[in-house]
PDB file of C-alpha atoms in Angstrom:
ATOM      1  CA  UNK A   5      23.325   4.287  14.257  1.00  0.00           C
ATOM      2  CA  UNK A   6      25.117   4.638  10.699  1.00  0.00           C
ATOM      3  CA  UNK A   7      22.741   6.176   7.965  1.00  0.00           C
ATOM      4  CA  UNK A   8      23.602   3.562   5.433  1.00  0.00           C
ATOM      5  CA  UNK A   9      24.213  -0.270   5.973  1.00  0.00           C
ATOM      6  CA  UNK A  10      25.144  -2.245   2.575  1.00  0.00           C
ATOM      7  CA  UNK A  11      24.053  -5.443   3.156  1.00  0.00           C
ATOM      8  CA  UNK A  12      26.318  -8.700   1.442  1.00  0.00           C
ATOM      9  CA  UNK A  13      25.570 -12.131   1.324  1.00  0.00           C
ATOM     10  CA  UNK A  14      28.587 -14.094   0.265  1.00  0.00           C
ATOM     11  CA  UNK A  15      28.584 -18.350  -0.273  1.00  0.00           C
ATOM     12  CA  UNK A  16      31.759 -19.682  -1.921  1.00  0.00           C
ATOM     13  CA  UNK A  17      32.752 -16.291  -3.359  1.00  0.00           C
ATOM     14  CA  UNK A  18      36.453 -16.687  -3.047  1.00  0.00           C
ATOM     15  CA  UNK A  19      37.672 -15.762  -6.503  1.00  0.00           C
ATOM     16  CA  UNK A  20      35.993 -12.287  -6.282  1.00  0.00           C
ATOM     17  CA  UNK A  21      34.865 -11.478  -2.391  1.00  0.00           C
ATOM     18  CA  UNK A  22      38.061  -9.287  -1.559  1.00  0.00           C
ATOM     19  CA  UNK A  23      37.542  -6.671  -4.921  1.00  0.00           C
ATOM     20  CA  UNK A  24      33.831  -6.673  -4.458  1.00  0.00           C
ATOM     21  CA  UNK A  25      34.398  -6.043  -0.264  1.00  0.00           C
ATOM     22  CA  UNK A  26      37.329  -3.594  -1.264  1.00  0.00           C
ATOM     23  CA  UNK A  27      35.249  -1.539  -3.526  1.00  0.00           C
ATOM     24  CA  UNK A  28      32.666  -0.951  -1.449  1.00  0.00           C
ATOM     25  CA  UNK A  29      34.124   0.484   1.580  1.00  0.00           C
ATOM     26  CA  UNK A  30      35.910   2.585  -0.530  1.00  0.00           C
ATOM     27  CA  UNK A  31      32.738   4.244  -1.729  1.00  0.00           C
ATOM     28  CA  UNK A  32      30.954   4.003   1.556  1.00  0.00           C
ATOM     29  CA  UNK A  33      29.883   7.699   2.547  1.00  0.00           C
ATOM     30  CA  UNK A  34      30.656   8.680   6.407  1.00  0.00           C
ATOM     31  CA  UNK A  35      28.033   7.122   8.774  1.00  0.00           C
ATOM     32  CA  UNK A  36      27.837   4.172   6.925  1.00  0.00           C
ATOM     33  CA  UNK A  37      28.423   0.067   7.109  1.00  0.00           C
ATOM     34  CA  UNK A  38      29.273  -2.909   5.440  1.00  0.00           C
ATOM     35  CA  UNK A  39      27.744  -5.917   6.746  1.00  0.00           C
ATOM     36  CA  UNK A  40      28.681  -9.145   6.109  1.00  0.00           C
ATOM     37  CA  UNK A  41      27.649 -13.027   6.275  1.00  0.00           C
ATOM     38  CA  UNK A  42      29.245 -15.615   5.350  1.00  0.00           C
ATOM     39  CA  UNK A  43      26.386 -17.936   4.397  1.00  0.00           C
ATOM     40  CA  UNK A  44      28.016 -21.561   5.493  1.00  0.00           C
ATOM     41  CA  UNK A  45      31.075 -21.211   2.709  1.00  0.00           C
ATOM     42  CA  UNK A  46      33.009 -24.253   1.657  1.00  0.00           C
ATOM     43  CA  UNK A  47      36.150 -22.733  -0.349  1.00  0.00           C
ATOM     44  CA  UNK A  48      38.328 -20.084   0.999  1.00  0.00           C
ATOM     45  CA  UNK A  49      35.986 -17.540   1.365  1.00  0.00           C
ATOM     46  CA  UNK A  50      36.024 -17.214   5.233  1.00  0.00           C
ATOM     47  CA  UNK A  51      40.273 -16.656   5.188  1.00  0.00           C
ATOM     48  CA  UNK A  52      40.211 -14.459   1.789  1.00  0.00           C
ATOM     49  CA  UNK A  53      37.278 -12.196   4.915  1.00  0.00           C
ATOM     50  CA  UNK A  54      39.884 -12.595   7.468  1.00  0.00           C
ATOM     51  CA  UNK A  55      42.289 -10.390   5.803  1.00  0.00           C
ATOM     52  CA  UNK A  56      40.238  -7.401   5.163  1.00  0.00           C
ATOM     53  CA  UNK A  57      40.317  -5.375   8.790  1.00  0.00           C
ATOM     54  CA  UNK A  58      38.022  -2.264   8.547  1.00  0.00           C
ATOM     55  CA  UNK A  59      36.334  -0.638  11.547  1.00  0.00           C
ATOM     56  CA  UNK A  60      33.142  -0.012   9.267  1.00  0.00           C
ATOM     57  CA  UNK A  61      32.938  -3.865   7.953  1.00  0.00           C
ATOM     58  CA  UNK A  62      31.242  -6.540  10.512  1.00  0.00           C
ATOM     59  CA  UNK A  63      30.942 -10.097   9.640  1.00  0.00           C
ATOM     60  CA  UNK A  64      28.844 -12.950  10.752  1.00  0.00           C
ATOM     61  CA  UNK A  65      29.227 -16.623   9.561  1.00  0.00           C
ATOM     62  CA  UNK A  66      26.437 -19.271   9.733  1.00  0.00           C
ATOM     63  CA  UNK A  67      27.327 -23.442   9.219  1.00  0.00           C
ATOM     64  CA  UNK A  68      23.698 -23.942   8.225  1.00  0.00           C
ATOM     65  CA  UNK A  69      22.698 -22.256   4.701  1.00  0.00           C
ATOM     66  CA  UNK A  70      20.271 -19.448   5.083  1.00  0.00           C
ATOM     67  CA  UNK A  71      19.991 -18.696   1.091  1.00  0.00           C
ATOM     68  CA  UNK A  72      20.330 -15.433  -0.310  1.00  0.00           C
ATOM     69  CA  UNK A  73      16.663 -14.937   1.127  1.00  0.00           C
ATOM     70  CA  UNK A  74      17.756 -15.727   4.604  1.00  0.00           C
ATOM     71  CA  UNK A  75      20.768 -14.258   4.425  1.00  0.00           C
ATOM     72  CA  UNK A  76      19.678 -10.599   3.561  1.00  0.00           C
ATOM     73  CA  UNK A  77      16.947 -10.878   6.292  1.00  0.00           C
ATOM     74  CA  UNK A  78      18.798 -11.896   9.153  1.00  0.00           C
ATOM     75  CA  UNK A  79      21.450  -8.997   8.164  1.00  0.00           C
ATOM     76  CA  UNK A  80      18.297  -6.774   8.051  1.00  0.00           C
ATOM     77  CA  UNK A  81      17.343  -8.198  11.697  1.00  0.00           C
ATOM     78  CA  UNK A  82      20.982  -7.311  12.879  1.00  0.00           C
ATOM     79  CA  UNK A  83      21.228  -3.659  11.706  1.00  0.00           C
ATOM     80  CA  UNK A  84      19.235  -0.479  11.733  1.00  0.00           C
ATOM     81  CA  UNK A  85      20.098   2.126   9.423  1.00  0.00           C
ATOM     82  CA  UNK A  86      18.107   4.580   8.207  1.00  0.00           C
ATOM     83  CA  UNK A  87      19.168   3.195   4.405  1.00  0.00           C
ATOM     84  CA  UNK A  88      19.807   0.148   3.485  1.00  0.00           C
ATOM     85  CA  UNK A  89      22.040  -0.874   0.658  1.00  0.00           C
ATOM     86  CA  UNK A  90      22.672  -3.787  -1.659  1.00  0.00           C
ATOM     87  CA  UNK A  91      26.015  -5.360  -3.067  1.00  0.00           C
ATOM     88  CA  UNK A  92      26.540  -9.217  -4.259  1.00  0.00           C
ATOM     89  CA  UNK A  93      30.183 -10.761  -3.446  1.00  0.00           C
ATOM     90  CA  UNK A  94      31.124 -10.710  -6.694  1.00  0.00           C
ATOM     91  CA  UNK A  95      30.530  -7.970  -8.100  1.00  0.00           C
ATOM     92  CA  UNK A  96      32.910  -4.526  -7.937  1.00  0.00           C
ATOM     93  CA  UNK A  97      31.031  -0.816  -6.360  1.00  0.00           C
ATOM     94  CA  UNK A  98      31.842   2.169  -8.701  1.00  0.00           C
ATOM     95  CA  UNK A  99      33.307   5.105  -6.779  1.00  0.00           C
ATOM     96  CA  UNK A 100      30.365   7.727  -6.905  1.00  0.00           C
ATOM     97  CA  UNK A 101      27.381   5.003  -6.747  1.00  0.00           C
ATOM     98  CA  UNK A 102      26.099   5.205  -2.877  1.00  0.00           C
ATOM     99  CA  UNK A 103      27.070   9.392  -2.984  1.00  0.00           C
ATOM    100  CA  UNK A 104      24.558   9.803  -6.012  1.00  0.00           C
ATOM    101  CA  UNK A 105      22.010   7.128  -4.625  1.00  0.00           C
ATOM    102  CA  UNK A 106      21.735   8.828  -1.940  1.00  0.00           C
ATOM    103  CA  UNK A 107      21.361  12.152  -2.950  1.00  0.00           C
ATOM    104  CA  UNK A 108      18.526  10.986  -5.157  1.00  0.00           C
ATOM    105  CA  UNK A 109      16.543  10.732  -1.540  1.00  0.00           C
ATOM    106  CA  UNK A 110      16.218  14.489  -1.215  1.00  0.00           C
ATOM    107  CA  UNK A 111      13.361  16.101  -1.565  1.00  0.00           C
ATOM    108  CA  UNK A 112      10.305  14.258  -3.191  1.00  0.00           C
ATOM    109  CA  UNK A 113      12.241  10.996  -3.351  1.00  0.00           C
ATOM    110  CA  UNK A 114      11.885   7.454  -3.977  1.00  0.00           C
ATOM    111  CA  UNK A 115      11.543   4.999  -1.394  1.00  0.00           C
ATOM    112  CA  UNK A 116      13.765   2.776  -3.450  1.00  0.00           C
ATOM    113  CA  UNK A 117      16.699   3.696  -5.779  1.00  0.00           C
ATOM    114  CA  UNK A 118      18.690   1.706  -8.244  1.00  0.00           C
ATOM    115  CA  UNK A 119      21.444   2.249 -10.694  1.00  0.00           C
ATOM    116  CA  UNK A 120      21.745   0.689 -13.739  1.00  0.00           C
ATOM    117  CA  UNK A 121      25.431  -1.536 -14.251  1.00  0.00           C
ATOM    118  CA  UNK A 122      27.849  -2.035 -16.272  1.00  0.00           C
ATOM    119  CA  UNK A 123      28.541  -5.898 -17.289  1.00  0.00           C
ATOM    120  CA  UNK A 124      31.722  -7.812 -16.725  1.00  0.00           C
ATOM    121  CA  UNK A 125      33.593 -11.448 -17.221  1.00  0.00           C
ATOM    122  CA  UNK A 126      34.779 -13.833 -14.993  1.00  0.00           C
ATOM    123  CA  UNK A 127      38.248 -11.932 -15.226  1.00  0.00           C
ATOM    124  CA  UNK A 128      36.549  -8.200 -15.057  1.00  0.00           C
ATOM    125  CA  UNK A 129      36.670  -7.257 -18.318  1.00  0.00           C
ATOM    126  CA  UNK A 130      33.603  -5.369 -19.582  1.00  0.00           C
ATOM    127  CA  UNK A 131      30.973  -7.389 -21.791  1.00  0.00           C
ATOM    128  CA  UNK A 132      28.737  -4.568 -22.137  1.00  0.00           C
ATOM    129  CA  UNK A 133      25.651  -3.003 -19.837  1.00  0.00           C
ATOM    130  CA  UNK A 134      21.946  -2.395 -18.967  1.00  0.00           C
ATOM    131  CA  UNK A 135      21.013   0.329 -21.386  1.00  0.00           C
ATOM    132  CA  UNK A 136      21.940   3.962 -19.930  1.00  0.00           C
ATOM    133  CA  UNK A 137      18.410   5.260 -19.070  1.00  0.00           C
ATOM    134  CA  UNK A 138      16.921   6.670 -15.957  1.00  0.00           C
ATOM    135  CA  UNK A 139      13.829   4.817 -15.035  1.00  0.00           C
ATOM    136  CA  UNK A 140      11.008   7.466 -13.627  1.00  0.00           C
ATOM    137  CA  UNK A 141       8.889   6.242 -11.122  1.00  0.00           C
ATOM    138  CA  UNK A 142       5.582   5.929 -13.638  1.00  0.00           C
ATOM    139  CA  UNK A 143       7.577   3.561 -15.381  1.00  0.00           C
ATOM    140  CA  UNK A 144       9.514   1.040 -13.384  1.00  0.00           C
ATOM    141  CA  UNK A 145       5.844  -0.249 -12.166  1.00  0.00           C
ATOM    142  CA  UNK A 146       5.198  -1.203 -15.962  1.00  0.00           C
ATOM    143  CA  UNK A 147       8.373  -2.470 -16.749  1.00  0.00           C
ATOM    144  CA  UNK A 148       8.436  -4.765 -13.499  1.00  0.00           C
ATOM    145  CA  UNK A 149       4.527  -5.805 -14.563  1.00  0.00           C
ATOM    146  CA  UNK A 150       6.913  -6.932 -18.167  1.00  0.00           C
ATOM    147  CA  UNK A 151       9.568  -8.694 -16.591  1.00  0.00           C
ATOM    148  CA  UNK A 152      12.486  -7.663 -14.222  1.00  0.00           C
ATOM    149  CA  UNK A 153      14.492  -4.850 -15.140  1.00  0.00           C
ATOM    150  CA  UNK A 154      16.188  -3.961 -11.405  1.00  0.00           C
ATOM    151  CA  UNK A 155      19.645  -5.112 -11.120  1.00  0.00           C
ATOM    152  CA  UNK A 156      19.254  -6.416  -7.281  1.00  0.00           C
ATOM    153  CA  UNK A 157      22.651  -5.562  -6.120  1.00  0.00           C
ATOM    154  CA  UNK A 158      22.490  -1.703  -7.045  1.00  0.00           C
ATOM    155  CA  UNK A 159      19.613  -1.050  -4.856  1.00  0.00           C
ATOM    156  CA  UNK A 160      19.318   1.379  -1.851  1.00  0.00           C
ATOM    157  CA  UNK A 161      16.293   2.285   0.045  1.00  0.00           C
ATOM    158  CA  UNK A 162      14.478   3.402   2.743  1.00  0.00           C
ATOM    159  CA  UNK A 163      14.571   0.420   5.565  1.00  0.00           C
ATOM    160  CA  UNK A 164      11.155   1.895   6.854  1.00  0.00           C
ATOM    161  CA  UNK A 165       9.639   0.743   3.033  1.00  0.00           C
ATOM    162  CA  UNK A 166      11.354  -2.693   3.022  1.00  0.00           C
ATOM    163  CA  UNK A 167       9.976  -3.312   6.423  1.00  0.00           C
ATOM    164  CA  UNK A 168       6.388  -1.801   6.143  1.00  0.00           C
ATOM    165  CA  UNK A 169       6.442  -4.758   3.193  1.00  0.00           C
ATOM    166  CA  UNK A 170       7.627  -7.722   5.667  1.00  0.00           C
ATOM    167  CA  UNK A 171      11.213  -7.271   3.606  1.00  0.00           C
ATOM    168  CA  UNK A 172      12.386 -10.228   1.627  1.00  0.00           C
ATOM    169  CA  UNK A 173      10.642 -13.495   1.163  1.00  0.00           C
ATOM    170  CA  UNK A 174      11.465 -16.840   1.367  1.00  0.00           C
ATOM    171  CA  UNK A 175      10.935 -17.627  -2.080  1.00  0.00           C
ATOM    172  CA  UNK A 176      13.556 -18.090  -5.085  1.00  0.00           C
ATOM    173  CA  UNK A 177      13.315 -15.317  -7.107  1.00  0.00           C
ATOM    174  CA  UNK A 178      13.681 -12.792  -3.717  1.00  0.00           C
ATOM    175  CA  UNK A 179      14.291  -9.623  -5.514  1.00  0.00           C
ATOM    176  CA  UNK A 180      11.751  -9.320  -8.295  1.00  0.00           C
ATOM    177  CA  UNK A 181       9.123 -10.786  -6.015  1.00  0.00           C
ATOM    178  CA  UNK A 182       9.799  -8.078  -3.198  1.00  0.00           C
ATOM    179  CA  UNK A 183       9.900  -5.488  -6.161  1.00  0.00           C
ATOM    180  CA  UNK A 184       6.465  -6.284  -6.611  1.00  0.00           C
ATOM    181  CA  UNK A 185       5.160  -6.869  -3.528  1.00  0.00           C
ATOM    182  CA  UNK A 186       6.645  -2.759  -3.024  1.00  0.00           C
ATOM    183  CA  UNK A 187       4.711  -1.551  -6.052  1.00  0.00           C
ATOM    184  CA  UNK A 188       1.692  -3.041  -4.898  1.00  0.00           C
ATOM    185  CA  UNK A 189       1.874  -1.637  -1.541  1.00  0.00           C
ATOM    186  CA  UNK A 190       2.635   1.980  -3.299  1.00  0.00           C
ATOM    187  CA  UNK A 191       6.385   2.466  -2.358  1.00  0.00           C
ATOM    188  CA  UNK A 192       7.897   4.449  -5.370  1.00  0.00           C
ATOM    189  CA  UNK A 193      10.833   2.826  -6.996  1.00  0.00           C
ATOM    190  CA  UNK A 194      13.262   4.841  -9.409  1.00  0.00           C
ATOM    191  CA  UNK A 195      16.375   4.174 -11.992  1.00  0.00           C
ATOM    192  CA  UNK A 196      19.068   6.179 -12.455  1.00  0.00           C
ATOM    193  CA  UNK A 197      21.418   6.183 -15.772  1.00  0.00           C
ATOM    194  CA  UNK A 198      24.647   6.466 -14.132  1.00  0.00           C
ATOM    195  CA  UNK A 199      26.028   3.044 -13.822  1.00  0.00           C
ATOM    196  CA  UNK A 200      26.362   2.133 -10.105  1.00  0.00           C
ATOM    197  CA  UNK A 201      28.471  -1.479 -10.127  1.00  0.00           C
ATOM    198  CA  UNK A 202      30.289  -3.468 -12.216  1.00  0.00           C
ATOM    199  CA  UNK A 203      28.162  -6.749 -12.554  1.00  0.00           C
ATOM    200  CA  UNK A 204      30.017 -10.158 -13.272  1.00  0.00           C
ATOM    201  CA  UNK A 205      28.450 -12.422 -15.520  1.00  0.00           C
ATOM    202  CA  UNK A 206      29.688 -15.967 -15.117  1.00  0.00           C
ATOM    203  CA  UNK A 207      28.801 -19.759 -15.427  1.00  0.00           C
ATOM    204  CA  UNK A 208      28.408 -20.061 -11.779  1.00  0.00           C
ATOM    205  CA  UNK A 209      25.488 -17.634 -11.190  1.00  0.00           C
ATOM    206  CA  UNK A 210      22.437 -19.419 -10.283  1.00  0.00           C
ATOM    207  CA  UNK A 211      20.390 -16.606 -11.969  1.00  0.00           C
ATOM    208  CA  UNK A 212      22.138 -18.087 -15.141  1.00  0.00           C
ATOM    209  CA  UNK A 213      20.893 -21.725 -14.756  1.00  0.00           C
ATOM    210  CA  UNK A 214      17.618 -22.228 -17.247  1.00  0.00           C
ATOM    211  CA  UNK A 215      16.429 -25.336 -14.121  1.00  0.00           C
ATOM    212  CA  UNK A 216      16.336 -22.092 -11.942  1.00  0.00           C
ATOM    213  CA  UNK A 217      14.482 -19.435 -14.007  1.00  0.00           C
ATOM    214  CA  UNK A 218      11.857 -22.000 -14.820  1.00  0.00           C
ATOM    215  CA  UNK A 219      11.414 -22.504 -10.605  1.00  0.00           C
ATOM    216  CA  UNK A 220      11.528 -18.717  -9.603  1.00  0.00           C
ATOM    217  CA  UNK A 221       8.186 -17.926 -11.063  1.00  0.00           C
ATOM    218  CA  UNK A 222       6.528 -19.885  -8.293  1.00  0.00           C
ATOM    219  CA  UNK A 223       3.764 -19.315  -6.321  1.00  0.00           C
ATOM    220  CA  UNK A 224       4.824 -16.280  -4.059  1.00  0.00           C
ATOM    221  CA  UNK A 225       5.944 -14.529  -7.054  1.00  0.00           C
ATOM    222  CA  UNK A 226       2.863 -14.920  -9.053  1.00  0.00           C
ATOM    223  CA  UNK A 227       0.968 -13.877  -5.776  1.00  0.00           C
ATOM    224  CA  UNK A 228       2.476 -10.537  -5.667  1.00  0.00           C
ATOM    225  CA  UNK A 229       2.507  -9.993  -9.226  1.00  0.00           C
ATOM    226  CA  UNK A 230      -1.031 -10.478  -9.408  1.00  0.00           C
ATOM    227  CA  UNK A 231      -1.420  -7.339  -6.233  1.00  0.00           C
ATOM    228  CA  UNK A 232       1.123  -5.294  -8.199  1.00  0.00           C
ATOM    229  CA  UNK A 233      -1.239  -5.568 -11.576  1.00  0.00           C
ATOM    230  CA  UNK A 234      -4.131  -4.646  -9.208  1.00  0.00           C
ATOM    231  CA  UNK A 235      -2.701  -1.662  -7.744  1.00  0.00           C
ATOM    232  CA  UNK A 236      -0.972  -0.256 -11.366  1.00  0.00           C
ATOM    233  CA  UNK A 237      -3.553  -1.459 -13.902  1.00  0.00           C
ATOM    234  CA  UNK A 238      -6.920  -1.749 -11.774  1.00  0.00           C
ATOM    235  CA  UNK A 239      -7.211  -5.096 -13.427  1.00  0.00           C
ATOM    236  CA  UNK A 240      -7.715  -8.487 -11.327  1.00  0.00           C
ATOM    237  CA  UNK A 241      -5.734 -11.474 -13.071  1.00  0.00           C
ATOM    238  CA  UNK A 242      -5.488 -14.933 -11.882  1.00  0.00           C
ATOM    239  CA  UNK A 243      -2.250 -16.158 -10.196  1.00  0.00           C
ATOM    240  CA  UNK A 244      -1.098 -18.797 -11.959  1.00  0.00           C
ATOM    241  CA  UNK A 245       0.808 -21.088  -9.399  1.00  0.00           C
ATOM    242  CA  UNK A 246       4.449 -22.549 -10.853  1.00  0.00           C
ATOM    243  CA  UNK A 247       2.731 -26.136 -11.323  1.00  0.00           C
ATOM    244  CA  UNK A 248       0.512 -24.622 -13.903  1.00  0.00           C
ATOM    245  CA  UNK A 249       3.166 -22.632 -15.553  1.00  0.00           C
ATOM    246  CA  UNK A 250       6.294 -24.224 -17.701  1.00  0.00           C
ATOM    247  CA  UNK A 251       6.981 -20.258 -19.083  1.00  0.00           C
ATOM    248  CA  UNK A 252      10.140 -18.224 -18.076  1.00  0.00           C
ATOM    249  CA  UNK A 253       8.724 -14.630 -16.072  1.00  0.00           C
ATOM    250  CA  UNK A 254       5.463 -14.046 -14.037  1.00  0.00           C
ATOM    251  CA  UNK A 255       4.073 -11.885 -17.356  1.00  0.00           C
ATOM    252  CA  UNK A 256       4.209 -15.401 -19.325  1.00  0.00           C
ATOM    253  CA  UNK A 257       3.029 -17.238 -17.151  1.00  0.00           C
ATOM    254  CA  UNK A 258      -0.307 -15.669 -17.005  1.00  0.00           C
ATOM    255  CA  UNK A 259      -3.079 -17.149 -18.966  1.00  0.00           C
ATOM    256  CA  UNK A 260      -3.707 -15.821 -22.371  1.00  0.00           C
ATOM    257  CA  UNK A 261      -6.442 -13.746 -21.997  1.00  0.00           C
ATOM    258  CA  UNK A 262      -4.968 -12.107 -18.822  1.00  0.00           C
ATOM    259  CA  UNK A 263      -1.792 -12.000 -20.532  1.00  0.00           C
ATOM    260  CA  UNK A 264      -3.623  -9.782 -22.773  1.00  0.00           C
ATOM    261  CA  UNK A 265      -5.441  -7.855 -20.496  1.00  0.00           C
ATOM    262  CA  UNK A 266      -2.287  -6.801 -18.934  1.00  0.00           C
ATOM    263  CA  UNK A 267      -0.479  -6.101 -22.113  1.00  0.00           C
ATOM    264  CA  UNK A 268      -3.542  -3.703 -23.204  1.00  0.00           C
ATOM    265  CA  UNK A 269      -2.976  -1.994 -19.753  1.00  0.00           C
ATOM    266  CA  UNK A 270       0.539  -1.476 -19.321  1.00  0.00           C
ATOM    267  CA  UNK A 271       0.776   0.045 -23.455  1.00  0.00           C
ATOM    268  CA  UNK A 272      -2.271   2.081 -22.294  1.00  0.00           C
ATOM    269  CA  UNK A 273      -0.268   3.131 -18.989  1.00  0.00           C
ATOM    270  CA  UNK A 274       3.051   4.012 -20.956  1.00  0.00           C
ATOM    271  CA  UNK A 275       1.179   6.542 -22.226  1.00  0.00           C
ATOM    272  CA  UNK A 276       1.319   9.140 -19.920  1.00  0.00           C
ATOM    273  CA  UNK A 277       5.164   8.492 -19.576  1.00  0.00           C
ATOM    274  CA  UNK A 278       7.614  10.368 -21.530  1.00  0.00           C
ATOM    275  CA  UNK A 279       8.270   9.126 -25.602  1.00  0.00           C
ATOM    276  CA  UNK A 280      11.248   7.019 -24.907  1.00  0.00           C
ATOM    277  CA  UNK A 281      10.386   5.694 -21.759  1.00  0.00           C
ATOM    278  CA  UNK A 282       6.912   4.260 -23.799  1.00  0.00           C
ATOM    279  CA  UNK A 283       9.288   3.281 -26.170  1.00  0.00           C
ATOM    280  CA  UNK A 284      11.294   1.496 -23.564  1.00  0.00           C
ATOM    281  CA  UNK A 285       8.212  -0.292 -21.724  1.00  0.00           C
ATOM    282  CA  UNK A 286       7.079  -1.433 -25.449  1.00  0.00           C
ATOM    283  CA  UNK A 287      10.207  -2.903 -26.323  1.00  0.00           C
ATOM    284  CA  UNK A 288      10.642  -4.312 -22.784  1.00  0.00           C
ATOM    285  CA  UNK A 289       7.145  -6.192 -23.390  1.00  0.00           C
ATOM    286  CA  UNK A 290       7.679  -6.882 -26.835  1.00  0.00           C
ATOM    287  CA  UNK A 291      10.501  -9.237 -25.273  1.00  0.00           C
ATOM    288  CA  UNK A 292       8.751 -10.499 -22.577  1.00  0.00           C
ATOM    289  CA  UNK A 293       5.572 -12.120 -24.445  1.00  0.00           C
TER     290      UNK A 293
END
């Protein structure tokens, strides 16, 4: 049983699959694995896949589309790793990323670990990145009751956390609502500074399509949001289903006197926290109302 498995959906990543593949293995610690599937591909994905020959890489294909959902929890199903990992297709792993990740799980550790990245065009050159600054675990539950500041594909964690939570969900906006859904069942989630991945930004991304913000905050999301406000603020908020909602992010999509309950509660939080992490969970909610 390898300690880590990274786990990589891939759907018509052609352009970028072999770098982002590449890179990882190459920063894979021993006892680890890459796996693969090929989520019903149209382009040249599957022969670009066919080339790369590693004894730590397995690949599955499916015809039928799973979704990025599906995807990550049938590779879940099909692997059992103490850790699991995260990368996307087309993105690039930095060298040191899974080696500090995964020292971060020593001691009085996380269950959950993420890294912040380092933005990148179409062809790979930089753009800019996440702001530099380690996330404690006091303050990724307020920033995440803001709006989503986890970069999904620079996440390791504990498989025994991600399971005790039913792992990911069949809803749109997977990551964020499984982020939740861990903070309200008390799973500890922390940032480091170093940058972990180089993230491509690019016209393709479905994250990038406006249609598709509006229909991630749906109802699954707004359900765990609402437990993850319980458990962090003590406060009880309606969930707003997606119908009711035209607003971009589950924090503005709350009604307004919730909206301001929470915002109340998560300043009044942010004060136990560190100066510029307060500073940085202001600013993030400044932004998100």
């Amino acid at each position: 049983m390898p300690r880590l498995t990274v786990l990589m959906p891939v759907h018509n990543a052609a352009p970028y699959v072999s770098r982002a593949v590449k890179s990882t293995l190459a920063a894979l610690p021993k006892d680890s694995e890459l796996a693969i599937l090929d989520d019903a591909s149209t382009d040249e994905t599957p022969q670009v896949l066919a080339t790369i020959t590693d004894p730590r890489l397995s690949l599955r294909r499916e015809s039928q589309g799973l979704g990025v959902a599906g995807a990550l929890q049938r590779l879940m199903s099909t692997t059992d790793s103490e850790f699991v990992g995260r990368m996307d297709a087309d993105d690039v792993c930095m060298p040191h990323r899974f080696r500090q990740q995964l020292s971060a799980f020593e001691g009085d550790a996380p269950a959950i670990v993420f890294s912040s990245a380092i933005h990148i065009d179409r062809r790979g050159l930089p753009i800019g990145m996440a702001a530099p600054i380690p996330l404690s675990r006091e303050a990724v539950p307020l920033h995440l009751l803001a709006t989503n500041v986890l970069v999904h594909p620079t996440m390791t964690g504990r498989r025994a956390a991600l399971a005790d939570v039913g792992g990911y969900a069949d809803t749109i906006a997977e990551d964020y609502e499984l982020w939740l859904r861990l903070v309200a069942h008390g799973h500890s989630i922390q940032q480091l500074a170093l940058p972990g991945i180089l993230y491509r930004i690019h016209a393709s991304q479905t994250s990038r399509d406006k249609e598709w913000l509006r229909a991630s905050v749906d109802d699954a999301l707004m359900e765990s949001y609402r437990h993850a406000v319980a458990h962090e603020l003590g406060i009880e908020v309606d969930a707003v289903g997606a119908s009711e909602s035209s607003a971009d992010g589950a924090f503005a999509s709350l009604r307004a006197v919730d909206r301001e309950r929470v915002r109340r509660g998560i300043l009044e939080s942010a004060q136990r926290l560190s100066a510029s992490q307060a500073r940085y969970v202001a600013r993030r909610l400044g932004r998100s109302a």
